[in-house]
């Protein structure tokens, strides 16, 4: 009788452990997809997942250990207890990695300069021209999704890239699509059709990219 009760207790604990583990994996996927790394790195996403799910991981491990202890006379249940703990850790790692990819895929490939807030305003033709200019340039990195838009043009932030790497790319890309590079030092500028392209390190420590009317004196600062 005692053995049967212990076996039933182990089965119950394993069931609870499985539910907690599945919930942890699904929650991790949702969290990392929404708030995790924007680098797209599987490794960083997996680490983010472990950090987020540390409490359910500990709970699952405790439940699996308790089930293992109760299942003294059942090798199968002991194997299942170990498997439950390992599968939970693996599920959280995979969920974090997949979440990081999903998070990266949601990032914009182009800044959204042509917003509804400028419709009908004097800035509308400016932002139309700037949006078209951004679309005519190949950008190998994603944008932050934060833009400053108006008569001064549109400024945004490039993600996961150093200034030197970004400058090397645009130094070759801009002339290929009709821009004339006019400054190439601690920042990079180019002109085309009355617009100026500016690439620089912002005060926020990011790589900022701006396209604006050539006569505009101020460039937007985006963090």
PDB file of C-alpha atoms in Angstrom:
ATOM      1  CA  UNK A   1       0.000   0.000   0.000  1.00  0.00           C
ATOM      2  CA  UNK A   2       2.775   2.382   0.917  1.00  0.00           C
ATOM      3  CA  UNK A   3       4.556   1.585  -2.343  1.00  0.00           C
ATOM      4  CA  UNK A   4       1.386   2.268  -4.349  1.00  0.00           C
ATOM      5  CA  UNK A   5       0.864   5.593  -2.603  1.00  0.00           C
ATOM      6  CA  UNK A   6       4.466   6.556  -3.245  1.00  0.00           C
ATOM      7  CA  UNK A   7       4.108   5.653  -6.908  1.00  0.00           C
ATOM      8  CA  UNK A   8       0.883   7.648  -7.226  1.00  0.00           C
ATOM      9  CA  UNK A   9       2.529  10.581  -5.468  1.00  0.00           C
ATOM     10  CA  UNK A  10       5.452  10.433  -7.867  1.00  0.00           C
ATOM     11  CA  UNK A  11       3.096  10.348 -10.859  1.00  0.00           C
ATOM     12  CA  UNK A  12       1.175  13.351  -9.506  1.00  0.00           C
ATOM     13  CA  UNK A  13       4.371  15.323  -8.940  1.00  0.00           C
ATOM     14  CA  UNK A  14       5.566  14.487 -12.425  1.00  0.00           C
ATOM     15  CA  UNK A  15       2.277  15.718 -13.866  1.00  0.00           C
ATOM     16  CA  UNK A  16       2.551  19.004 -11.981  1.00  0.00           C
ATOM     17  CA  UNK A  17       6.177  19.293 -13.043  1.00  0.00           C
ATOM     18  CA  UNK A  18       5.206  18.838 -16.685  1.00  0.00           C
ATOM     19  CA  UNK A  19       2.537  21.546 -16.446  1.00  0.00           C
ATOM     20  CA  UNK A  20       4.939  23.978 -14.765  1.00  0.00           C
ATOM     21  CA  UNK A  21       7.649  23.205 -17.320  1.00  0.00           C
ATOM     22  CA  UNK A  22       5.347  23.714 -20.303  1.00  0.00           C
ATOM     23  CA  UNK A  23       4.054  26.967 -18.824  1.00  0.00           C
ATOM     24  CA  UNK A  24       7.607  28.143 -18.220  1.00  0.00           C
ATOM     25  CA  UNK A  25       8.609  27.468 -21.827  1.00  0.00           C
ATOM     26  CA  UNK A  26       5.548  29.226 -23.280  1.00  0.00           C
ATOM     27  CA  UNK A  27       5.947  32.205 -20.953  1.00  0.00           C
ATOM     28  CA  UNK A  28       9.632  32.455 -21.832  1.00  0.00           C
ATOM     29  CA  UNK A  29       8.852  32.483 -25.547  1.00  0.00           C
ATOM     30  CA  UNK A  30       6.355  35.302 -25.081  1.00  0.00           C
ATOM     31  CA  UNK A  31       8.602  37.333 -22.798  1.00  0.00           C
ATOM     32  CA  UNK A  32      11.756  37.131 -24.915  1.00  0.00           C
ATOM     33  CA  UNK A  33       9.768  37.806 -28.099  1.00  0.00           C
ATOM     34  CA  UNK A  34       8.458  41.011 -26.547  1.00  0.00           C
ATOM     35  CA  UNK A  35      11.230  42.251 -24.258  1.00  0.00           C
ATOM     36  CA  UNK A  36      14.364  40.215 -24.927  1.00  0.00           C
ATOM     37  CA  UNK A  37      17.512  40.921 -26.903  1.00  0.00           C
ATOM     38  CA  UNK A  38      17.196  42.771 -30.197  1.00  0.00           C
ATOM     39  CA  UNK A  39      20.357  41.211 -31.590  1.00  0.00           C
ATOM     40  CA  UNK A  40      18.712  38.057 -32.924  1.00  0.00           C
ATOM     41  CA  UNK A  41      21.334  35.984 -31.106  1.00  0.00           C
ATOM     42  CA  UNK A  42      20.140  32.507 -30.171  1.00  0.00           C
ATOM     43  CA  UNK A  43      22.705  32.331 -27.369  1.00  0.00           C
ATOM     44  CA  UNK A  44      21.682  35.663 -25.856  1.00  0.00           C
ATOM     45  CA  UNK A  45      18.033  34.699 -26.189  1.00  0.00           C
ATOM     46  CA  UNK A  46      18.633  31.395 -24.397  1.00  0.00           C
ATOM     47  CA  UNK A  47      20.390  33.214 -21.552  1.00  0.00           C
ATOM     48  CA  UNK A  48      17.526  35.713 -21.338  1.00  0.00           C
ATOM     49  CA  UNK A  49      15.139  32.769 -21.148  1.00  0.00           C
ATOM     50  CA  UNK A  50      17.013  31.136 -18.286  1.00  0.00           C
ATOM     51  CA  UNK A  51      17.108  34.390 -16.367  1.00  0.00           C
ATOM     52  CA  UNK A  52      13.382  34.963 -16.861  1.00  0.00           C
ATOM     53  CA  UNK A  53      12.341  31.412 -15.968  1.00  0.00           C
ATOM     54  CA  UNK A  54      14.643  30.832 -12.990  1.00  0.00           C
ATOM     55  CA  UNK A  55      11.742  30.455 -10.494  1.00  0.00           C
ATOM     56  CA  UNK A  56       9.709  27.907 -12.505  1.00  0.00           C
ATOM     57  CA  UNK A  57      12.932  26.068 -13.324  1.00  0.00           C
ATOM     58  CA  UNK A  58      13.730  25.728  -9.624  1.00  0.00           C
ATOM     59  CA  UNK A  59      10.147  24.658  -8.918  1.00  0.00           C
ATOM     60  CA  UNK A  60      10.225  22.067 -11.661  1.00  0.00           C
ATOM     61  CA  UNK A  61      13.549  20.753 -10.383  1.00  0.00           C
ATOM     62  CA  UNK A  62      12.156  20.468  -6.839  1.00  0.00           C
ATOM     63  CA  UNK A  63       9.054  18.626  -8.048  1.00  0.00           C
ATOM     64  CA  UNK A  64      11.142  16.276 -10.186  1.00  0.00           C
ATOM     65  CA  UNK A  65      13.507  15.619  -7.258  1.00  0.00           C
ATOM     66  CA  UNK A  66      10.582  14.845  -4.980  1.00  0.00           C
ATOM     67  CA  UNK A  67       9.122  12.482  -7.575  1.00  0.00           C
ATOM     68  CA  UNK A  68      12.514  10.823  -7.962  1.00  0.00           C
ATOM     69  CA  UNK A  69      12.674  10.276  -4.207  1.00  0.00           C
ATOM     70  CA  UNK A  70       9.197   8.750  -4.046  1.00  0.00           C
ATOM     71  CA  UNK A  71       9.769   6.445  -7.006  1.00  0.00           C
ATOM     72  CA  UNK A  72      12.323   4.265  -5.215  1.00  0.00           C
ATOM     73  CA  UNK A  73      10.935   1.035  -6.629  1.00  0.00           C
ATOM     74  CA  UNK A  74      10.223   2.274 -10.145  1.00  0.00           C
ATOM     75  CA  UNK A  75      13.128   2.798 -12.494  1.00  0.00           C
ATOM     76  CA  UNK A  76      10.746   4.137 -15.144  1.00  0.00           C
ATOM     77  CA  UNK A  77       9.373   6.872 -12.906  1.00  0.00           C
ATOM     78  CA  UNK A  78      12.883   7.840 -11.875  1.00  0.00           C
ATOM     79  CA  UNK A  79      13.889   8.144 -15.513  1.00  0.00           C
ATOM     80  CA  UNK A  80      10.784  10.229 -16.165  1.00  0.00           C
ATOM     81  CA  UNK A  81      11.639  12.493 -13.219  1.00  0.00           C
ATOM     82  CA  UNK A  82      15.103  13.169 -14.613  1.00  0.00           C
ATOM     83  CA  UNK A  83      13.650  13.639 -18.098  1.00  0.00           C
ATOM     84  CA  UNK A  84      11.075  16.139 -16.815  1.00  0.00           C
ATOM     85  CA  UNK A  85      13.772  18.330 -15.297  1.00  0.00           C
ATOM     86  CA  UNK A  86      15.998  18.130 -18.376  1.00  0.00           C
ATOM     87  CA  UNK A  87      13.140  18.757 -20.802  1.00  0.00           C
ATOM     88  CA  UNK A  88      12.078  21.833 -18.876  1.00  0.00           C
ATOM     89  CA  UNK A  89      15.565  23.317 -19.051  1.00  0.00           C
ATOM     90  CA  UNK A  90      15.809  22.412 -22.732  1.00  0.00           C
ATOM     91  CA  UNK A  91      12.364  23.838 -23.440  1.00  0.00           C
ATOM     92  CA  UNK A  92      13.244  27.147 -21.800  1.00  0.00           C
ATOM     93  CA  UNK A  93      16.524  27.348 -23.719  1.00  0.00           C
ATOM     94  CA  UNK A  94      14.810  26.680 -27.046  1.00  0.00           C
ATOM     95  CA  UNK A  95      11.983  29.081 -26.222  1.00  0.00           C
ATOM     96  CA  UNK A  96      14.457  31.835 -25.380  1.00  0.00           C
ATOM     97  CA  UNK A  97      16.408  31.256 -28.581  1.00  0.00           C
ATOM     98  CA  UNK A  98      13.254  31.238 -30.709  1.00  0.00           C
ATOM     99  CA  UNK A  99      11.980  34.309 -28.905  1.00  0.00           C
ATOM    100  CA  UNK A 100      15.161  36.201 -29.768  1.00  0.00           C
ATOM    101  CA  UNK A 101      14.701  35.384 -33.457  1.00  0.00           C
ATOM    102  CA  UNK A 102      11.057  36.453 -33.317  1.00  0.00           C
ATOM    103  CA  UNK A 103      12.025  39.691 -31.575  1.00  0.00           C
ATOM    104  CA  UNK A 104      14.606  40.457 -34.250  1.00  0.00           C
ATOM    105  CA  UNK A 105      12.197  39.649 -37.092  1.00  0.00           C
ATOM    106  CA  UNK A 106       9.731  42.196 -35.699  1.00  0.00           C
ATOM    107  CA  UNK A 107      12.247  45.038 -35.965  1.00  0.00           C
ATOM    108  CA  UNK A 108      11.715  47.396 -38.913  1.00  0.00           C
ATOM    109  CA  UNK A 109      13.863  47.070 -42.011  1.00  0.00           C
ATOM    110  CA  UNK A 110      13.180  50.721 -42.769  1.00  0.00           C
ATOM    111  CA  UNK A 111      12.355  53.641 -40.479  1.00  0.00           C
ATOM    112  CA  UNK A 112       8.717  54.749 -40.586  1.00  0.00           C
ATOM    113  CA  UNK A 113       9.333  58.406 -41.374  1.00  0.00           C
ATOM    114  CA  UNK A 114       6.202  58.947 -43.445  1.00  0.00           C
ATOM    115  CA  UNK A 115       3.798  58.975 -40.505  1.00  0.00           C
ATOM    116  CA  UNK A 116       0.172  60.045 -40.361  1.00  0.00           C
ATOM    117  CA  UNK A 117       1.083  62.864 -37.973  1.00  0.00           C
ATOM    118  CA  UNK A 118       2.618  64.840 -40.837  1.00  0.00           C
ATOM    119  CA  UNK A 119      -0.314  64.422 -43.254  1.00  0.00           C
ATOM    120  CA  UNK A 120      -1.463  67.793 -44.528  1.00  0.00           C
ATOM    121  CA  UNK A 121       1.350  69.642 -42.778  1.00  0.00           C
ATOM    122  CA  UNK A 122       4.243  71.539 -44.404  1.00  0.00           C
ATOM    123  CA  UNK A 123       6.465  68.623 -43.416  1.00  0.00           C
ATOM    124  CA  UNK A 124       4.541  66.113 -45.537  1.00  0.00           C
ATOM    125  CA  UNK A 125       6.534  66.511 -48.792  1.00  0.00           C
ATOM    126  CA  UNK A 126       9.762  66.454 -46.796  1.00  0.00           C
ATOM    127  CA  UNK A 127       9.013  63.172 -45.068  1.00  0.00           C
ATOM    128  CA  UNK A 128       7.752  61.632 -48.324  1.00  0.00           C
ATOM    129  CA  UNK A 129      11.072  62.436 -49.970  1.00  0.00           C
ATOM    130  CA  UNK A 130      13.073  61.226 -46.981  1.00  0.00           C
ATOM    131  CA  UNK A 131      11.121  57.967 -46.749  1.00  0.00           C
ATOM    132  CA  UNK A 132      11.738  57.302 -50.435  1.00  0.00           C
ATOM    133  CA  UNK A 133      15.429  58.066 -49.957  1.00  0.00           C
ATOM    134  CA  UNK A 134      15.698  55.561 -47.099  1.00  0.00           C
ATOM    135  CA  UNK A 135      13.933  52.945 -49.240  1.00  0.00           C
ATOM    136  CA  UNK A 136      16.422  53.478 -52.067  1.00  0.00           C
ATOM    137  CA  UNK A 137      19.416  52.527 -49.911  1.00  0.00           C
ATOM    138  CA  UNK A 138      20.337  48.972 -48.905  1.00  0.00           C
ATOM    139  CA  UNK A 139      20.454  48.648 -45.111  1.00  0.00           C
ATOM    140  CA  UNK A 140      21.936  45.371 -43.792  1.00  0.00           C
ATOM    141  CA  UNK A 141      20.862  46.092 -40.203  1.00  0.00           C
ATOM    142  CA  UNK A 142      17.504  46.640 -38.543  1.00  0.00           C
ATOM    143  CA  UNK A 143      16.293  49.936 -37.150  1.00  0.00           C
ATOM    144  CA  UNK A 144      15.238  50.673 -33.597  1.00  0.00           C
ATOM    145  CA  UNK A 145      11.710  51.703 -34.525  1.00  0.00           C
ATOM    146  CA  UNK A 146      12.134  55.105 -32.836  1.00  0.00           C
ATOM    147  CA  UNK A 147      12.147  57.995 -35.279  1.00  0.00           C
ATOM    148  CA  UNK A 148      12.218  61.763 -35.037  1.00  0.00           C
ATOM    149  CA  UNK A 149      10.374  63.184 -38.038  1.00  0.00           C
ATOM    150  CA  UNK A 150       9.495  66.656 -39.285  1.00  0.00           C
ATOM    151  CA  UNK A 151      10.740  69.525 -41.388  1.00  0.00           C
ATOM    152  CA  UNK A 152      14.267  68.621 -40.261  1.00  0.00           C
ATOM    153  CA  UNK A 153      13.972  65.211 -41.945  1.00  0.00           C
ATOM    154  CA  UNK A 154      13.995  61.845 -40.232  1.00  0.00           C
ATOM    155  CA  UNK A 155      16.505  60.398 -37.802  1.00  0.00           C
ATOM    156  CA  UNK A 156      16.641  56.917 -36.350  1.00  0.00           C
ATOM    157  CA  UNK A 157      19.040  54.400 -34.812  1.00  0.00           C
ATOM    158  CA  UNK A 158      20.772  51.413 -36.361  1.00  0.00           C
ATOM    159  CA  UNK A 159      20.937  48.306 -34.174  1.00  0.00           C
ATOM    160  CA  UNK A 160      23.705  45.788 -33.588  1.00  0.00           C
ATOM    161  CA  UNK A 161      26.391  47.607 -35.537  1.00  0.00           C
ATOM    162  CA  UNK A 162      29.437  49.727 -34.800  1.00  0.00           C
ATOM    163  CA  UNK A 163      29.984  53.090 -36.449  1.00  0.00           C
ATOM    164  CA  UNK A 164      33.022  51.792 -38.332  1.00  0.00           C
ATOM    165  CA  UNK A 165      31.103  48.859 -39.819  1.00  0.00           C
ATOM    166  CA  UNK A 166      28.150  51.063 -40.725  1.00  0.00           C
ATOM    167  CA  UNK A 167      30.425  53.668 -42.312  1.00  0.00           C
ATOM    168  CA  UNK A 168      32.188  50.995 -44.365  1.00  0.00           C
ATOM    169  CA  UNK A 169      28.865  49.766 -45.720  1.00  0.00           C
ATOM    170  CA  UNK A 170      27.413  53.163 -46.588  1.00  0.00           C
ATOM    171  CA  UNK A 171      30.733  54.384 -47.984  1.00  0.00           C
ATOM    172  CA  UNK A 172      30.294  51.791 -50.736  1.00  0.00           C
ATOM    173  CA  UNK A 173      26.485  51.747 -50.943  1.00  0.00           C
ATOM    174  CA  UNK A 174      25.722  55.470 -51.241  1.00  0.00           C
ATOM    175  CA  UNK A 175      27.730  56.213 -54.426  1.00  0.00           C
ATOM    176  CA  UNK A 176      26.271  53.075 -56.004  1.00  0.00           C
ATOM    177  CA  UNK A 177      22.745  54.524 -55.738  1.00  0.00           C
ATOM    178  CA  UNK A 178      23.569  58.078 -56.790  1.00  0.00           C
ATOM    179  CA  UNK A 179      24.658  59.802 -53.586  1.00  0.00           C
ATOM    180  CA  UNK A 180      27.834  61.899 -53.495  1.00  0.00           C
ATOM    181  CA  UNK A 181      29.878  61.440 -50.320  1.00  0.00           C
ATOM    182  CA  UNK A 182      30.902  64.888 -49.062  1.00  0.00           C
ATOM    183  CA  UNK A 183      32.460  64.115 -45.689  1.00  0.00           C
ATOM    184  CA  UNK A 184      34.052  60.931 -44.396  1.00  0.00           C
ATOM    185  CA  UNK A 185      35.781  61.191 -41.043  1.00  0.00           C
ATOM    186  CA  UNK A 186      34.303  60.916 -37.574  1.00  0.00           C
ATOM    187  CA  UNK A 187      30.932  61.107 -39.318  1.00  0.00           C
ATOM    188  CA  UNK A 188      29.785  60.386 -42.863  1.00  0.00           C
ATOM    189  CA  UNK A 189      27.674  62.702 -45.016  1.00  0.00           C
ATOM    190  CA  UNK A 190      26.399  62.473 -48.575  1.00  0.00           C
ATOM    191  CA  UNK A 191      24.133  64.563 -50.824  1.00  0.00           C
ATOM    192  CA  UNK A 192      21.575  63.754 -53.490  1.00  0.00           C
ATOM    193  CA  UNK A 193      18.623  65.679 -54.949  1.00  0.00           C
ATOM    194  CA  UNK A 194      18.620  68.321 -52.238  1.00  0.00           C
ATOM    195  CA  UNK A 195      18.845  65.812 -49.386  1.00  0.00           C
ATOM    196  CA  UNK A 196      21.682  65.113 -46.994  1.00  0.00           C
ATOM    197  CA  UNK A 197      22.513  61.712 -45.529  1.00  0.00           C
ATOM    198  CA  UNK A 198      24.250  61.799 -42.135  1.00  0.00           C
ATOM    199  CA  UNK A 199      25.749  58.863 -40.262  1.00  0.00           C
ATOM    200  CA  UNK A 200      27.247  59.542 -36.842  1.00  0.00           C
ATOM    201  CA  UNK A 201      27.601  58.261 -33.321  1.00  0.00           C
ATOM    202  CA  UNK A 202      24.865  59.895 -31.278  1.00  0.00           C
ATOM    203  CA  UNK A 203      25.173  61.328 -27.781  1.00  0.00           C
ATOM    204  CA  UNK A 204      23.233  58.262 -26.619  1.00  0.00           C
ATOM    205  CA  UNK A 205      26.032  55.915 -27.659  1.00  0.00           C
ATOM    206  CA  UNK A 206      24.156  54.541 -30.687  1.00  0.00           C
ATOM    207  CA  UNK A 207      24.834  54.748 -34.402  1.00  0.00           C
ATOM    208  CA  UNK A 208      22.435  57.406 -35.671  1.00  0.00           C
ATOM    209  CA  UNK A 209      21.345  57.773 -39.274  1.00  0.00           C
ATOM    210  CA  UNK A 210      19.538  60.842 -40.600  1.00  0.00           C
ATOM    211  CA  UNK A 211      18.243  61.961 -43.977  1.00  0.00           C
ATOM    212  CA  UNK A 212      17.185  65.597 -44.093  1.00  0.00           C
ATOM    213  CA  UNK A 213      16.868  68.546 -46.447  1.00  0.00           C
ATOM    214  CA  UNK A 214      20.364  69.763 -47.239  1.00  0.00           C
ATOM    215  CA  UNK A 215      19.582  73.231 -45.894  1.00  0.00           C
ATOM    216  CA  UNK A 216      18.271  71.975 -42.533  1.00  0.00           C
ATOM    217  CA  UNK A 217      20.516  73.154 -39.726  1.00  0.00           C
ATOM    218  CA  UNK A 218      19.478  70.688 -37.033  1.00  0.00           C
ATOM    219  CA  UNK A 219      19.402  66.912 -37.181  1.00  0.00           C
ATOM    220  CA  UNK A 220      17.104  64.892 -34.943  1.00  0.00           C
ATOM    221  CA  UNK A 221      18.706  63.002 -32.067  1.00  0.00           C
ATOM    222  CA  UNK A 222      17.195  59.590 -31.483  1.00  0.00           C
ATOM    223  CA  UNK A 223      18.080  57.235 -28.614  1.00  0.00           C
TER     224      UNK A 223
END
